[in-house]
Amino acid sequence: SNQLLQQLVSQSSGAGVTGAVGLIGKSVTASGSSAVLQNGAATWQYSLGGQAANVTVQVDDSSGNVVYSGPAASGSGAQTFTWNGQNAKGQQQANGATYTLTVSASDSNGHAVTVNNAVQGTATAVEQVNGQTMVTVGGVQVPLTSVTAVNG
């Protein structure tokens, strides 16, 4: 019946939260491009799909304004970018705000290199939002399904 189906859906939704509670306090990596500025810094991970000679990062605030743009680690594979929270004028931005990272990469011939963004931080909360299990990682809510690594 419809009532039984609703009970099963409710139980399975709750199981996502119950299972994800074990992530709290652990270092988690999840696909995504948003991070929260905490203690004057925000850290993202990105993966370069090929050998990149030129990599540029851009950090935007929640209103879409560019607050930082500059070079970042090149090469191939997994990379980490930590922003010191300062805008182009050297002014420290407020802790607690959410920022978005855009990474552009090209090879030595100027051809685009594929980039996949990730966010890394400590999982601090798990909750059900509109039927989806969400994990708070480094102050940003991400779907449980986007978690790609758990350490410690």
PDB file of C-alpha atoms in Angstrom:
ATOM      1  CA  SER A   1       0.000   0.000   0.000  1.00  0.00           C
ATOM      2  CA  ASN A   2       0.987   3.663  -0.220  1.00  0.00           C
ATOM      3  CA  GLN A   3       1.376   3.836   3.554  1.00  0.00           C
ATOM      4  CA  LEU A   4       3.845   0.925   3.576  1.00  0.00           C
ATOM      5  CA  LEU A   5       5.797   2.489   0.691  1.00  0.00           C
ATOM      6  CA  GLN A   6       6.014   5.794   2.595  1.00  0.00           C
ATOM      7  CA  GLN A   7       7.324   3.957   5.695  1.00  0.00           C
ATOM      8  CA  LEU A   8      10.008   2.218   3.624  1.00  0.00           C
ATOM      9  CA  VAL A   9      11.079   5.500   2.022  1.00  0.00           C
ATOM     10  CA  SER A  10      11.229   7.170   5.449  1.00  0.00           C
ATOM     11  CA  GLN A  11      13.294   4.324   6.886  1.00  0.00           C
ATOM     12  CA  SER A  12      15.738   4.348   3.985  1.00  0.00           C
ATOM     13  CA  SER A  13      16.150   8.145   4.229  1.00  0.00           C
ATOM     14  CA  GLY A  14      16.886   7.866   7.936  1.00  0.00           C
ATOM     15  CA  ALA A  15      19.387   5.096   7.306  1.00  0.00           C
ATOM     16  CA  GLY A  16      21.432   7.519   5.206  1.00  0.00           C
ATOM     17  CA  VAL A  17      21.754   9.872   8.161  1.00  0.00           C
ATOM     18  CA  THR A  18      22.426   7.020  10.582  1.00  0.00           C
ATOM     19  CA  GLY A  19      25.144   5.595   8.354  1.00  0.00           C
ATOM     20  CA  ALA A  20      26.720   8.992   7.707  1.00  0.00           C
ATOM     21  CA  VAL A  21      26.953   9.944  11.403  1.00  0.00           C
ATOM     22  CA  GLY A  22      30.209   7.972  11.527  1.00  0.00           C
ATOM     23  CA  LEU A  23      31.789  10.653   9.298  1.00  0.00           C
ATOM     24  CA  ILE A  24      31.511  13.345  11.989  1.00  0.00           C
ATOM     25  CA  GLY A  25      34.944  14.390  13.220  1.00  0.00           C
ATOM     26  CA  LYS A  26      36.743  12.780  10.289  1.00  0.00           C
ATOM     27  CA  SER A  27      38.634  14.496   7.462  1.00  0.00           C
ATOM     28  CA  VAL A  28      36.395  14.234   4.396  1.00  0.00           C
ATOM     29  CA  THR A  29      36.919  15.057   0.719  1.00  0.00           C
ATOM     30  CA  ALA A  30      33.879  15.642  -1.476  1.00  0.00           C
ATOM     31  CA  SER A  31      33.427  16.782  -5.047  1.00  0.00           C
ATOM     32  CA  GLY A  32      32.411  20.428  -5.176  1.00  0.00           C
ATOM     33  CA  SER A  33      33.787  23.922  -5.592  1.00  0.00           C
ATOM     34  CA  SER A  34      32.578  25.768  -2.459  1.00  0.00           C
ATOM     35  CA  ALA A  35      34.498  26.226   0.784  1.00  0.00           C
ATOM     36  CA  VAL A  36      34.029  28.296   3.926  1.00  0.00           C
ATOM     37  CA  LEU A  37      36.764  30.689   5.040  1.00  0.00           C
ATOM     38  CA  GLN A  38      37.812  29.420   8.483  1.00  0.00           C
ATOM     39  CA  ASN A  39      40.688  30.757  10.599  1.00  0.00           C
ATOM     40  CA  GLY A  40      41.676  33.008   7.708  1.00  0.00           C
ATOM     41  CA  ALA A  41      42.013  30.258   5.090  1.00  0.00           C
ATOM     42  CA  ALA A  42      39.999  28.074   2.730  1.00  0.00           C
ATOM     43  CA  THR A  43      41.303  24.889   1.105  1.00  0.00           C
ATOM     44  CA  TRP A  44      40.167  23.125  -2.034  1.00  0.00           C
ATOM     45  CA  GLN A  45      41.434  20.080  -3.854  1.00  0.00           C
ATOM     46  CA  TYR A  46      41.330  19.712  -7.603  1.00  0.00           C
ATOM     47  CA  SER A  47      42.444  17.062 -10.009  1.00  0.00           C
ATOM     48  CA  LEU A  48      44.055  17.787 -13.362  1.00  0.00           C
ATOM     49  CA  GLY A  49      43.045  15.295 -16.040  1.00  0.00           C
ATOM     50  CA  GLY A  50      46.329  15.662 -17.924  1.00  0.00           C
ATOM     51  CA  GLN A  51      49.700  17.408 -17.816  1.00  0.00           C
ATOM     52  CA  ALA A  52      48.942  21.099 -17.184  1.00  0.00           C
ATOM     53  CA  ALA A  53      51.599  23.750 -17.776  1.00  0.00           C
ATOM     54  CA  ASN A  54      49.427  26.721 -16.784  1.00  0.00           C
ATOM     55  CA  VAL A  55      46.871  26.679 -13.968  1.00  0.00           C
ATOM     56  CA  THR A  56      44.894  29.705 -12.808  1.00  0.00           C
ATOM     57  CA  VAL A  57      42.495  29.815  -9.863  1.00  0.00           C
ATOM     58  CA  GLN A  58      39.745  32.315  -9.214  1.00  0.00           C
ATOM     59  CA  VAL A  59      37.974  32.719  -5.869  1.00  0.00           C
ATOM     60  CA  ASP A  60      34.500  34.302  -5.956  1.00  0.00           C
ATOM     61  CA  ASP A  61      32.417  35.451  -2.997  1.00  0.00           C
ATOM     62  CA  SER A  62      28.768  34.466  -2.562  1.00  0.00           C
ATOM     63  CA  SER A  63      27.705  37.441  -4.726  1.00  0.00           C
ATOM     64  CA  GLY A  64      29.891  36.290  -7.623  1.00  0.00           C
ATOM     65  CA  ASN A  65      32.532  38.992  -7.129  1.00  0.00           C
ATOM     66  CA  VAL A  66      36.123  37.940  -7.850  1.00  0.00           C
ATOM     67  CA  VAL A  67      38.113  38.343  -4.614  1.00  0.00           C
ATOM     68  CA  TYR A  68      41.281  36.549  -5.710  1.00  0.00           C
ATOM     69  CA  SER A  69      42.830  35.356  -8.959  1.00  0.00           C
ATOM     70  CA  GLY A  70      46.286  33.925  -9.485  1.00  0.00           C
ATOM     71  CA  PRO A  71      48.470  30.976 -10.476  1.00  0.00           C
ATOM     72  CA  ALA A  72      48.219  27.580  -8.798  1.00  0.00           C
ATOM     73  CA  ALA A  73      49.993  24.215  -8.767  1.00  0.00           C
ATOM     74  CA  SER A  74      50.416  22.676 -12.202  1.00  0.00           C
ATOM     75  CA  GLY A  75      51.321  19.144 -13.247  1.00  0.00           C
ATOM     76  CA  SER A  76      48.780  16.335 -13.375  1.00  0.00           C
ATOM     77  CA  GLY A  77      46.567  14.478 -10.907  1.00  0.00           C
ATOM     78  CA  ALA A  78      45.542  15.650  -7.427  1.00  0.00           C
ATOM     79  CA  GLN A  79      46.486  19.180  -6.344  1.00  0.00           C
ATOM     80  CA  THR A  80      45.624  21.356  -3.338  1.00  0.00           C
ATOM     81  CA  PHE A  81      45.027  25.104  -3.258  1.00  0.00           C
ATOM     82  CA  THR A  82      44.855  27.010   0.030  1.00  0.00           C
ATOM     83  CA  TRP A  83      43.706  30.615  -0.175  1.00  0.00           C
ATOM     84  CA  ASN A  84      44.935  32.910   2.596  1.00  0.00           C
ATOM     85  CA  GLY A  85      41.613  34.752   2.681  1.00  0.00           C
ATOM     86  CA  GLN A  86      43.025  37.998   1.308  1.00  0.00           C
ATOM     87  CA  ASN A  87      41.579  39.831  -1.660  1.00  0.00           C
ATOM     88  CA  ALA A  88      43.678  41.418  -4.430  1.00  0.00           C
ATOM     89  CA  LYS A  89      44.248  44.481  -2.212  1.00  0.00           C
ATOM     90  CA  GLY A  90      45.597  42.350   0.654  1.00  0.00           C
ATOM     91  CA  GLN A  91      42.468  42.842   2.783  1.00  0.00           C
ATOM     92  CA  GLN A  92      41.528  39.854   4.940  1.00  0.00           C
ATOM     93  CA  GLN A  93      38.018  38.597   4.179  1.00  0.00           C
ATOM     94  CA  ALA A  94      35.544  37.602   6.903  1.00  0.00           C
ATOM     95  CA  ASN A  95      35.614  34.109   8.390  1.00  0.00           C
ATOM     96  CA  GLY A  96      32.407  32.126   7.957  1.00  0.00           C
ATOM     97  CA  ALA A  97      31.655  33.271   4.416  1.00  0.00           C
ATOM     98  CA  THR A  98      31.361  30.763   1.560  1.00  0.00           C
ATOM     99  CA  TYR A  99      33.622  31.107  -1.469  1.00  0.00           C
ATOM    100  CA  THR A 100      33.696  29.290  -4.811  1.00  0.00           C
ATOM    101  CA  LEU A 101      36.840  28.185  -6.613  1.00  0.00           C
ATOM    102  CA  THR A 102      37.125  28.054 -10.394  1.00  0.00           C
ATOM    103  CA  VAL A 103      40.222  26.374 -11.823  1.00  0.00           C
ATOM    104  CA  SER A 104      41.354  26.825 -15.432  1.00  0.00           C
ATOM    105  CA  ALA A 105      44.193  24.722 -16.831  1.00  0.00           C
ATOM    106  CA  SER A 106      45.976  24.336 -20.139  1.00  0.00           C
ATOM    107  CA  ASP A 107      48.862  22.264 -21.456  1.00  0.00           C
ATOM    108  CA  SER A 108      52.079  23.631 -22.974  1.00  0.00           C
ATOM    109  CA  ASN A 109      50.311  23.977 -26.343  1.00  0.00           C
ATOM    110  CA  GLY A 110      47.493  26.053 -24.860  1.00  0.00           C
ATOM    111  CA  HIS A 111      44.894  23.259 -25.047  1.00  0.00           C
ATOM    112  CA  ALA A 112      42.437  23.014 -22.154  1.00  0.00           C
ATOM    113  CA  VAL A 113      43.066  20.372 -19.479  1.00  0.00           C
ATOM    114  CA  THR A 114      40.074  18.845 -17.650  1.00  0.00           C
ATOM    115  CA  VAL A 115      39.725  19.928 -14.005  1.00  0.00           C
ATOM    116  CA  ASN A 116      37.606  18.307 -11.278  1.00  0.00           C
ATOM    117  CA  ASN A 117      37.072  20.345  -8.085  1.00  0.00           C
ATOM    118  CA  ALA A 118      36.731  19.027  -4.543  1.00  0.00           C
ATOM    119  CA  VAL A 119      36.320  20.435  -1.043  1.00  0.00           C
ATOM    120  CA  GLN A 120      38.158  19.080   1.982  1.00  0.00           C
ATOM    121  CA  GLY A 121      37.572  19.550   5.694  1.00  0.00           C
ATOM    122  CA  THR A 122      36.272  18.023   8.884  1.00  0.00           C
ATOM    123  CA  ALA A 123      32.741  16.612   8.782  1.00  0.00           C
ATOM    124  CA  THR A 124      30.813  18.398  11.537  1.00  0.00           C
ATOM    125  CA  ALA A 125      27.165  17.547  10.891  1.00  0.00           C
ATOM    126  CA  VAL A 126      24.821  15.208   9.036  1.00  0.00           C
ATOM    127  CA  GLU A 127      21.191  15.952   8.237  1.00  0.00           C
ATOM    128  CA  GLN A 128      18.368  15.075   5.916  1.00  0.00           C
ATOM    129  CA  VAL A 129      17.485  17.912   3.493  1.00  0.00           C
ATOM    130  CA  ASN A 130      14.594  17.368   1.088  1.00  0.00           C
ATOM    131  CA  GLY A 131      15.080  13.599   1.245  1.00  0.00           C
ATOM    132  CA  GLN A 132      18.834  13.760   0.621  1.00  0.00           C
ATOM    133  CA  THR A 133      21.514  13.015   3.215  1.00  0.00           C
ATOM    134  CA  MET A 134      23.793  16.062   3.512  1.00  0.00           C
ATOM    135  CA  VAL A 135      27.175  16.200   5.259  1.00  0.00           C
ATOM    136  CA  THR A 136      28.681  19.487   6.447  1.00  0.00           C
ATOM    137  CA  VAL A 137      32.349  19.466   5.367  1.00  0.00           C
ATOM    138  CA  GLY A 138      34.495  22.437   6.290  1.00  0.00           C
ATOM    139  CA  GLY A 139      31.325  24.447   6.890  1.00  0.00           C
ATOM    140  CA  VAL A 140      29.767  23.603   3.503  1.00  0.00           C
ATOM    141  CA  GLN A 141      26.838  21.202   3.042  1.00  0.00           C
ATOM    142  CA  VAL A 142      27.507  18.548   0.399  1.00  0.00           C
ATOM    143  CA  PRO A 143      25.446  15.515  -0.612  1.00  0.00           C
ATOM    144  CA  LEU A 144      26.646  12.273   0.983  1.00  0.00           C
ATOM    145  CA  THR A 145      26.873  10.879  -2.549  1.00  0.00           C
ATOM    146  CA  SER A 146      29.602  13.454  -3.397  1.00  0.00           C
ATOM    147  CA  VAL A 147      31.958  12.226  -0.633  1.00  0.00           C
ATOM    148  CA  THR A 148      35.004  10.710  -2.347  1.00  0.00           C
ATOM    149  CA  ALA A 149      37.388  10.062   0.577  1.00  0.00           C
ATOM    150  CA  VAL A 150      37.395   9.751   4.369  1.00  0.00           C
ATOM    151  CA  ASN A 151      40.545   9.874   6.507  1.00  0.00           C
ATOM    152  CA  GLY A 152      41.054   9.466  10.244  1.00  0.00           C
TER     153      GLY A 152
END
